[in-house]
PDB file of C-alpha atoms in Angstrom:
ATOM      1  CA  MET A1469       0.000   0.000   0.000  1.00  0.00           C
ATOM      2  CA  ILE A1470       1.458   3.286  -1.089  1.00  0.00           C
ATOM      3  CA  PHE A1471      -0.282   6.480  -0.062  1.00  0.00           C
ATOM      4  CA  GLU A1472       0.320   9.977  -1.315  1.00  0.00           C
ATOM      5  CA  THR A1473      -1.077  11.914   1.615  1.00  0.00           C
ATOM      6  CA  ASP A1474      -2.311  11.520   5.156  1.00  0.00           C
ATOM      7  CA  GLU A1475      -5.824  12.213   3.875  1.00  0.00           C
ATOM      8  CA  GLN A1476      -5.651   9.174   1.586  1.00  0.00           C
ATOM      9  CA  ILE A1477      -4.601   7.033   4.530  1.00  0.00           C
ATOM     10  CA  ILE A1478      -7.441   8.382   6.657  1.00  0.00           C
ATOM     11  CA  ASN A1479      -9.952   7.726   3.856  1.00  0.00           C
ATOM     12  CA  GLN A1480      -8.583   4.206   3.365  1.00  0.00           C
ATOM     13  CA  PHE A1481      -8.960   3.413   7.073  1.00  0.00           C
ATOM     14  CA  MET A1482     -12.275   5.223   7.681  1.00  0.00           C
ATOM     15  CA  PRO A1483     -14.192   1.897   7.798  1.00  0.00           C
ATOM     16  CA  LEU A1484     -11.790   0.763  10.524  1.00  0.00           C
ATOM     17  CA  ILE A1485     -12.441   3.941  12.516  1.00  0.00           C
ATOM     18  CA  ILE A1486     -16.203   3.463  12.197  1.00  0.00           C
ATOM     19  CA  SER A1487     -16.121  -0.231  13.120  1.00  0.00           C
ATOM     20  CA  ASN A1488     -14.020   0.519  16.210  1.00  0.00           C
ATOM     21  CA  ILE A1489     -16.418   3.263  17.255  1.00  0.00           C
ATOM     22  CA  LYS A1490     -19.345   0.854  16.937  1.00  0.00           C
ATOM     23  CA  LEU A1491     -17.535  -1.879  18.869  1.00  0.00           C
ATOM     24  CA  TYR A1492     -15.899   0.045  21.671  1.00  0.00           C
ATOM     25  CA  ALA A1493     -17.278   3.565  21.948  1.00  0.00           C
ATOM     26  CA  ASN A1494     -20.817   3.535  20.640  1.00  0.00           C
ATOM     27  CA  TYR A1495     -22.066   6.917  21.827  1.00  0.00           C
ATOM     28  CA  PRO A1496     -24.363   8.250  19.075  1.00  0.00           C
ATOM     29  CA  HIS A1497     -24.316  11.777  20.467  1.00  0.00           C
ATOM     30  CA  LEU A1498     -20.509  11.811  20.121  1.00  0.00           C
ATOM     31  CA  TYR A1499     -20.290  10.071  16.733  1.00  0.00           C
ATOM     32  CA  GLU A1500     -18.787  12.952  14.743  1.00  0.00           C
ATOM     33  CA  ASP A1501     -16.371  13.817  17.551  1.00  0.00           C
ATOM     34  CA  LEU A1502     -15.283  10.177  17.768  1.00  0.00           C
ATOM     35  CA  ILE A1503     -14.622  10.076  14.020  1.00  0.00           C
ATOM     36  CA  GLU A1504     -12.440  13.187  14.332  1.00  0.00           C
ATOM     37  CA  ASP A1505     -10.666  11.633  17.327  1.00  0.00           C
ATOM     38  CA  GLY A1506     -10.050   8.496  15.248  1.00  0.00           C
ATOM     39  CA  LYS A1507      -8.569  10.568  12.422  1.00  0.00           C
ATOM     40  CA  GLU A1508      -6.290  12.380  14.872  1.00  0.00           C
ATOM     41  CA  GLU A1509      -5.211   9.055  16.372  1.00  0.00           C
ATOM     42  CA  ILE A1510      -4.302   7.766  12.905  1.00  0.00           C
ATOM     43  CA  LEU A1511      -2.176  10.872  12.299  1.00  0.00           C
ATOM     44  CA  ARG A1512      -0.417  10.403  15.662  1.00  0.00           C
ATOM     45  CA  ALA A1513       0.115   6.724  14.869  1.00  0.00           C
ATOM     46  CA  LEU A1514       1.616   7.570  11.467  1.00  0.00           C
ATOM     47  CA  LYS A1515       4.228   9.748  13.165  1.00  0.00           C
ATOM     48  CA  GLU A1516       5.193   6.875  15.465  1.00  0.00           C
ATOM     49  CA  PHE A1517       5.012   4.094  12.869  1.00  0.00           C
ATOM     50  CA  ASP A1518       8.354   2.571  11.995  1.00  0.00           C
ATOM     51  CA  GLU A1519       8.355  -0.021   9.235  1.00  0.00           C
ATOM     52  CA  GLU A1520      11.712  -1.308  10.454  1.00  0.00           C
ATOM     53  CA  ASP A1521       9.963  -2.776  13.517  1.00  0.00           C
ATOM     54  CA  GLY A1522       8.482  -5.361  11.175  1.00  0.00           C
ATOM     55  CA  ALA A1523       4.863  -4.321  11.676  1.00  0.00           C
ATOM     56  CA  LYS A1524       2.594  -3.668   8.729  1.00  0.00           C
ATOM     57  CA  LEU A1525       0.768  -0.340   8.684  1.00  0.00           C
ATOM     58  CA  PRO A1526      -2.785  -1.777   8.525  1.00  0.00           C
ATOM     59  CA  TRP A1527      -2.132  -4.048  11.518  1.00  0.00           C
ATOM     60  CA  PHE A1528      -0.447  -1.236  13.443  1.00  0.00           C
ATOM     61  CA  LEU A1529      -3.379   1.129  12.848  1.00  0.00           C
ATOM     62  CA  LYS A1530      -5.923  -1.572  13.706  1.00  0.00           C
ATOM     63  CA  VAL A1531      -4.302  -2.234  17.076  1.00  0.00           C
ATOM     64  CA  ARG A1532      -3.771   1.458  17.737  1.00  0.00           C
ATOM     65  CA  LEU A1533      -7.394   2.398  16.999  1.00  0.00           C
ATOM     66  CA  ARG A1534      -8.766  -0.529  18.990  1.00  0.00           C
ATOM     67  CA  THR A1535      -6.713   0.477  22.024  1.00  0.00           C
ATOM     68  CA  PHE A1536      -7.618   4.133  21.620  1.00  0.00           C
ATOM     69  CA  PHE A1537     -11.370   3.516  21.449  1.00  0.00           C
ATOM     70  CA  ARG A1538     -11.319   0.952  24.268  1.00  0.00           C
ATOM     71  CA  ASN A1539      -9.628   3.515  26.494  1.00  0.00           C
ATOM     72  CA  LYS A1540     -12.108   6.140  25.346  1.00  0.00           C
ATOM     73  CA  GLN A1541     -14.965   3.808  26.285  1.00  0.00           C
ATOM     74  CA  LYS A1542     -13.513   3.232  29.763  1.00  0.00           C
ATOM     75  CA  TYR A1543     -13.143   6.963  30.293  1.00  0.00           C
ATOM     76  CA  GLU A1544     -16.700   7.690  29.134  1.00  0.00           C
ATOM     77  CA  LYS A1545     -18.143   4.999  31.412  1.00  0.00           C
ATOM     78  CA  ARG A1546     -16.269   6.391  34.397  1.00  0.00           C
ATOM     79  CA  ARG A1547     -17.272   9.942  33.501  1.00  0.00           C
ATOM     80  CA  MET A1548     -20.929   8.977  33.201  1.00  0.00           C
ATOM     81  CA  HIS A1549     -20.815   7.365  36.638  1.00  0.00           C
ATOM     82  CA  GLY A1550     -19.181  10.417  38.182  1.00  0.00           C
ATOM     83  CA  ASP A1551     -15.790   8.792  38.798  1.00  0.00           C
ATOM     84  CA  VAL A1552     -13.883  11.347  36.718  1.00  0.00           C
ATOM     85  CA  ASP A1553     -13.561  15.034  37.529  1.00  0.00           C
ATOM     86  CA  ILE A1554     -14.875  17.093  34.642  1.00  0.00           C
ATOM     87  CA  GLU A1555     -13.423  20.352  35.948  1.00  0.00           C
ATOM     88  CA  PRO A1556      -9.782  20.412  37.015  1.00  0.00           C
ATOM     89  CA  CYS A1557      -9.145  21.070  40.675  1.00  0.00           C
ATOM     90  CA  GLY A1558      -7.403  24.238  41.793  1.00  0.00           C
ATOM     91  CA  TYR A1559      -3.676  24.251  42.427  1.00  0.00           C
ATOM     92  CA  ASP A1560      -2.682  23.330  45.972  1.00  0.00           C
ATOM     93  CA  PRO A1561       1.078  23.361  46.683  1.00  0.00           C
ATOM     94  CA  TYR A1562       0.631  21.253  49.823  1.00  0.00           C
ATOM     95  CA  VAL A1563      -1.202  18.525  47.897  1.00  0.00           C
ATOM     96  CA  GLU A1564       1.425  18.634  45.146  1.00  0.00           C
ATOM     97  CA  LYS A1565       4.219  18.214  47.710  1.00  0.00           C
ATOM     98  CA  GLU A1566       2.379  15.286  49.331  1.00  0.00           C
ATOM     99  CA  GLN A1567       1.888  13.666  45.931  1.00  0.00           C
ATOM    100  CA  LYS A1568       5.594  14.004  45.096  1.00  0.00           C
ATOM    101  CA  ILE A1569       6.528  12.396  48.408  1.00  0.00           C
ATOM    102  CA  LEU A1570       4.068   9.555  47.780  1.00  0.00           C
ATOM    103  CA  VAL A1571       5.400   8.964  44.257  1.00  0.00           C
ATOM    104  CA  GLU A1572       8.993   8.931  45.540  1.00  0.00           C
ATOM    105  CA  GLN A1573       8.055   6.375  48.202  1.00  0.00           C
ATOM    106  CA  LEU A1574       6.207   4.223  45.685  1.00  0.00           C
ATOM    107  CA  LEU A1575       9.121   4.354  43.231  1.00  0.00           C
ATOM    108  CA  LYS A1576      11.376   2.987  45.984  1.00  0.00           C
ATOM    109  CA  THR A1577       9.173  -0.127  46.172  1.00  0.00           C
ATOM    110  CA  LEU A1578       9.926  -1.015  42.534  1.00  0.00           C
ATOM    111  CA  ASP A1579      12.883  -3.034  41.340  1.00  0.00           C
ATOM    112  CA  ASN A1580      15.596  -1.215  39.373  1.00  0.00           C
ATOM    113  CA  ASP A1581      14.297  -2.080  35.883  1.00  0.00           C
ATOM    114  CA  GLU A1582      10.730  -1.057  36.682  1.00  0.00           C
ATOM    115  CA  ARG A1583      11.818   2.175  38.352  1.00  0.00           C
ATOM    116  CA  GLU A1584      14.107   3.092  35.471  1.00  0.00           C
ATOM    117  CA  ILE A1585      11.380   2.465  32.888  1.00  0.00           C
ATOM    118  CA  ILE A1586       8.850   4.576  34.825  1.00  0.00           C
ATOM    119  CA  GLU A1587      11.384   7.389  35.170  1.00  0.00           C
ATOM    120  CA  LEU A1588      12.304   7.271  31.482  1.00  0.00           C
ATOM    121  CA  PHE A1589       8.688   7.033  30.355  1.00  0.00           C
ATOM    122  CA  TYR A1590       7.134   9.691  32.566  1.00  0.00           C
ATOM    123  CA  PHE A1591       9.902  11.981  33.764  1.00  0.00           C
ATOM    124  CA  SER A1592      12.203  11.938  30.731  1.00  0.00           C
ATOM    125  CA  GLU A1593       9.251  11.523  28.332  1.00  0.00           C
ATOM    126  CA  LYS A1594      10.928   8.811  26.283  1.00  0.00           C
ATOM    127  CA  THR A1595       8.895   6.601  23.951  1.00  0.00           C
ATOM    128  CA  ALA A1596       8.718   2.835  24.341  1.00  0.00           C
ATOM    129  CA  LYS A1597      10.952   2.495  21.289  1.00  0.00           C
ATOM    130  CA  GLN A1598      13.586   4.804  22.789  1.00  0.00           C
ATOM    131  CA  ILE A1599      13.443   2.978  26.121  1.00  0.00           C
ATOM    132  CA  SER A1600      13.772  -0.396  24.392  1.00  0.00           C
ATOM    133  CA  GLU A1601      16.908   0.853  22.641  1.00  0.00           C
ATOM    134  CA  ILE A1602      18.365   2.317  25.856  1.00  0.00           C
ATOM    135  CA  LYS A1603      17.666  -0.847  27.872  1.00  0.00           C
ATOM    136  CA  SER A1604      18.342  -3.285  24.989  1.00  0.00           C
ATOM    137  CA  ILE A1605      14.991  -5.009  25.476  1.00  0.00           C
ATOM    138  CA  SER A1606      11.899  -5.362  23.293  1.00  0.00           C
ATOM    139  CA  GLN A1607       9.113  -2.802  23.280  1.00  0.00           C
ATOM    140  CA  THR A1608       6.767  -5.533  24.499  1.00  0.00           C
ATOM    141  CA  ARG A1609       8.991  -6.033  27.534  1.00  0.00           C
ATOM    142  CA  VAL A1610       9.030  -2.261  28.141  1.00  0.00           C
ATOM    143  CA  PHE A1611       5.219  -2.170  28.195  1.00  0.00           C
ATOM    144  CA  TYR A1612       5.083  -5.258  30.409  1.00  0.00           C
ATOM    145  CA  LEU A1613       7.492  -3.772  32.966  1.00  0.00           C
ATOM    146  CA  LYS A1614       5.714  -0.412  32.866  1.00  0.00           C
ATOM    147  CA  THR A1615       2.325  -2.032  33.450  1.00  0.00           C
ATOM    148  CA  ARG A1616       3.681  -4.197  36.259  1.00  0.00           C
ATOM    149  CA  ALA A1617       5.305  -1.176  37.907  1.00  0.00           C
ATOM    150  CA  ILE A1618       2.126   0.891  37.695  1.00  0.00           C
ATOM    151  CA  ASP A1619       0.116  -1.977  39.178  1.00  0.00           C
ATOM    152  CA  LYS A1620       2.593  -2.234  42.060  1.00  0.00           C
ATOM    153  CA  MET A1621       2.377   1.503  42.636  1.00  0.00           C
ATOM    154  CA  ARG A1622      -1.429   1.442  42.575  1.00  0.00           C
ATOM    155  CA  ASN A1623      -1.476  -1.393  45.085  1.00  0.00           C
ATOM    156  CA  GLY A1624       0.928   0.588  47.265  1.00  0.00           C
ATOM    157  CA  ILE A1625      -1.533   3.478  47.449  1.00  0.00           C
ATOM    158  CA  ILE A1626      -4.415   1.310  48.626  1.00  0.00           C
TER     159      ILE A1626
END
């Protein structure tokens, strides 16, 4: 598949956007917004796509859109049940300081690999690909360690 422009790619994958909306985020009142979100997600995915990783573009976009709309569905469900703040809270330096202390304590509970991946991912804003190159591990392993570390940190809060 050779495409001239991003618009051609978006048009080619529009049925995929629509099918993912119907499967994972079927909110008729948000349909047009969800289509636009899907288009934006495709454009973001195109910037991150690297053919050298061995993935094919259609498969990459399929997985990316599925994940995006599943997450969107989770967020909408939580928002509808009142679990998500719609308005951001005001700035409170005391709360921010407490949160930093808590995060530092939780990071200490992680093993070295998990801690390093969390720090690279969130504090240094590295991508999974960059982290995999730095650590000489696969991107799948990066995501696994990141997920495991976040789960440990969540359990440490409870």
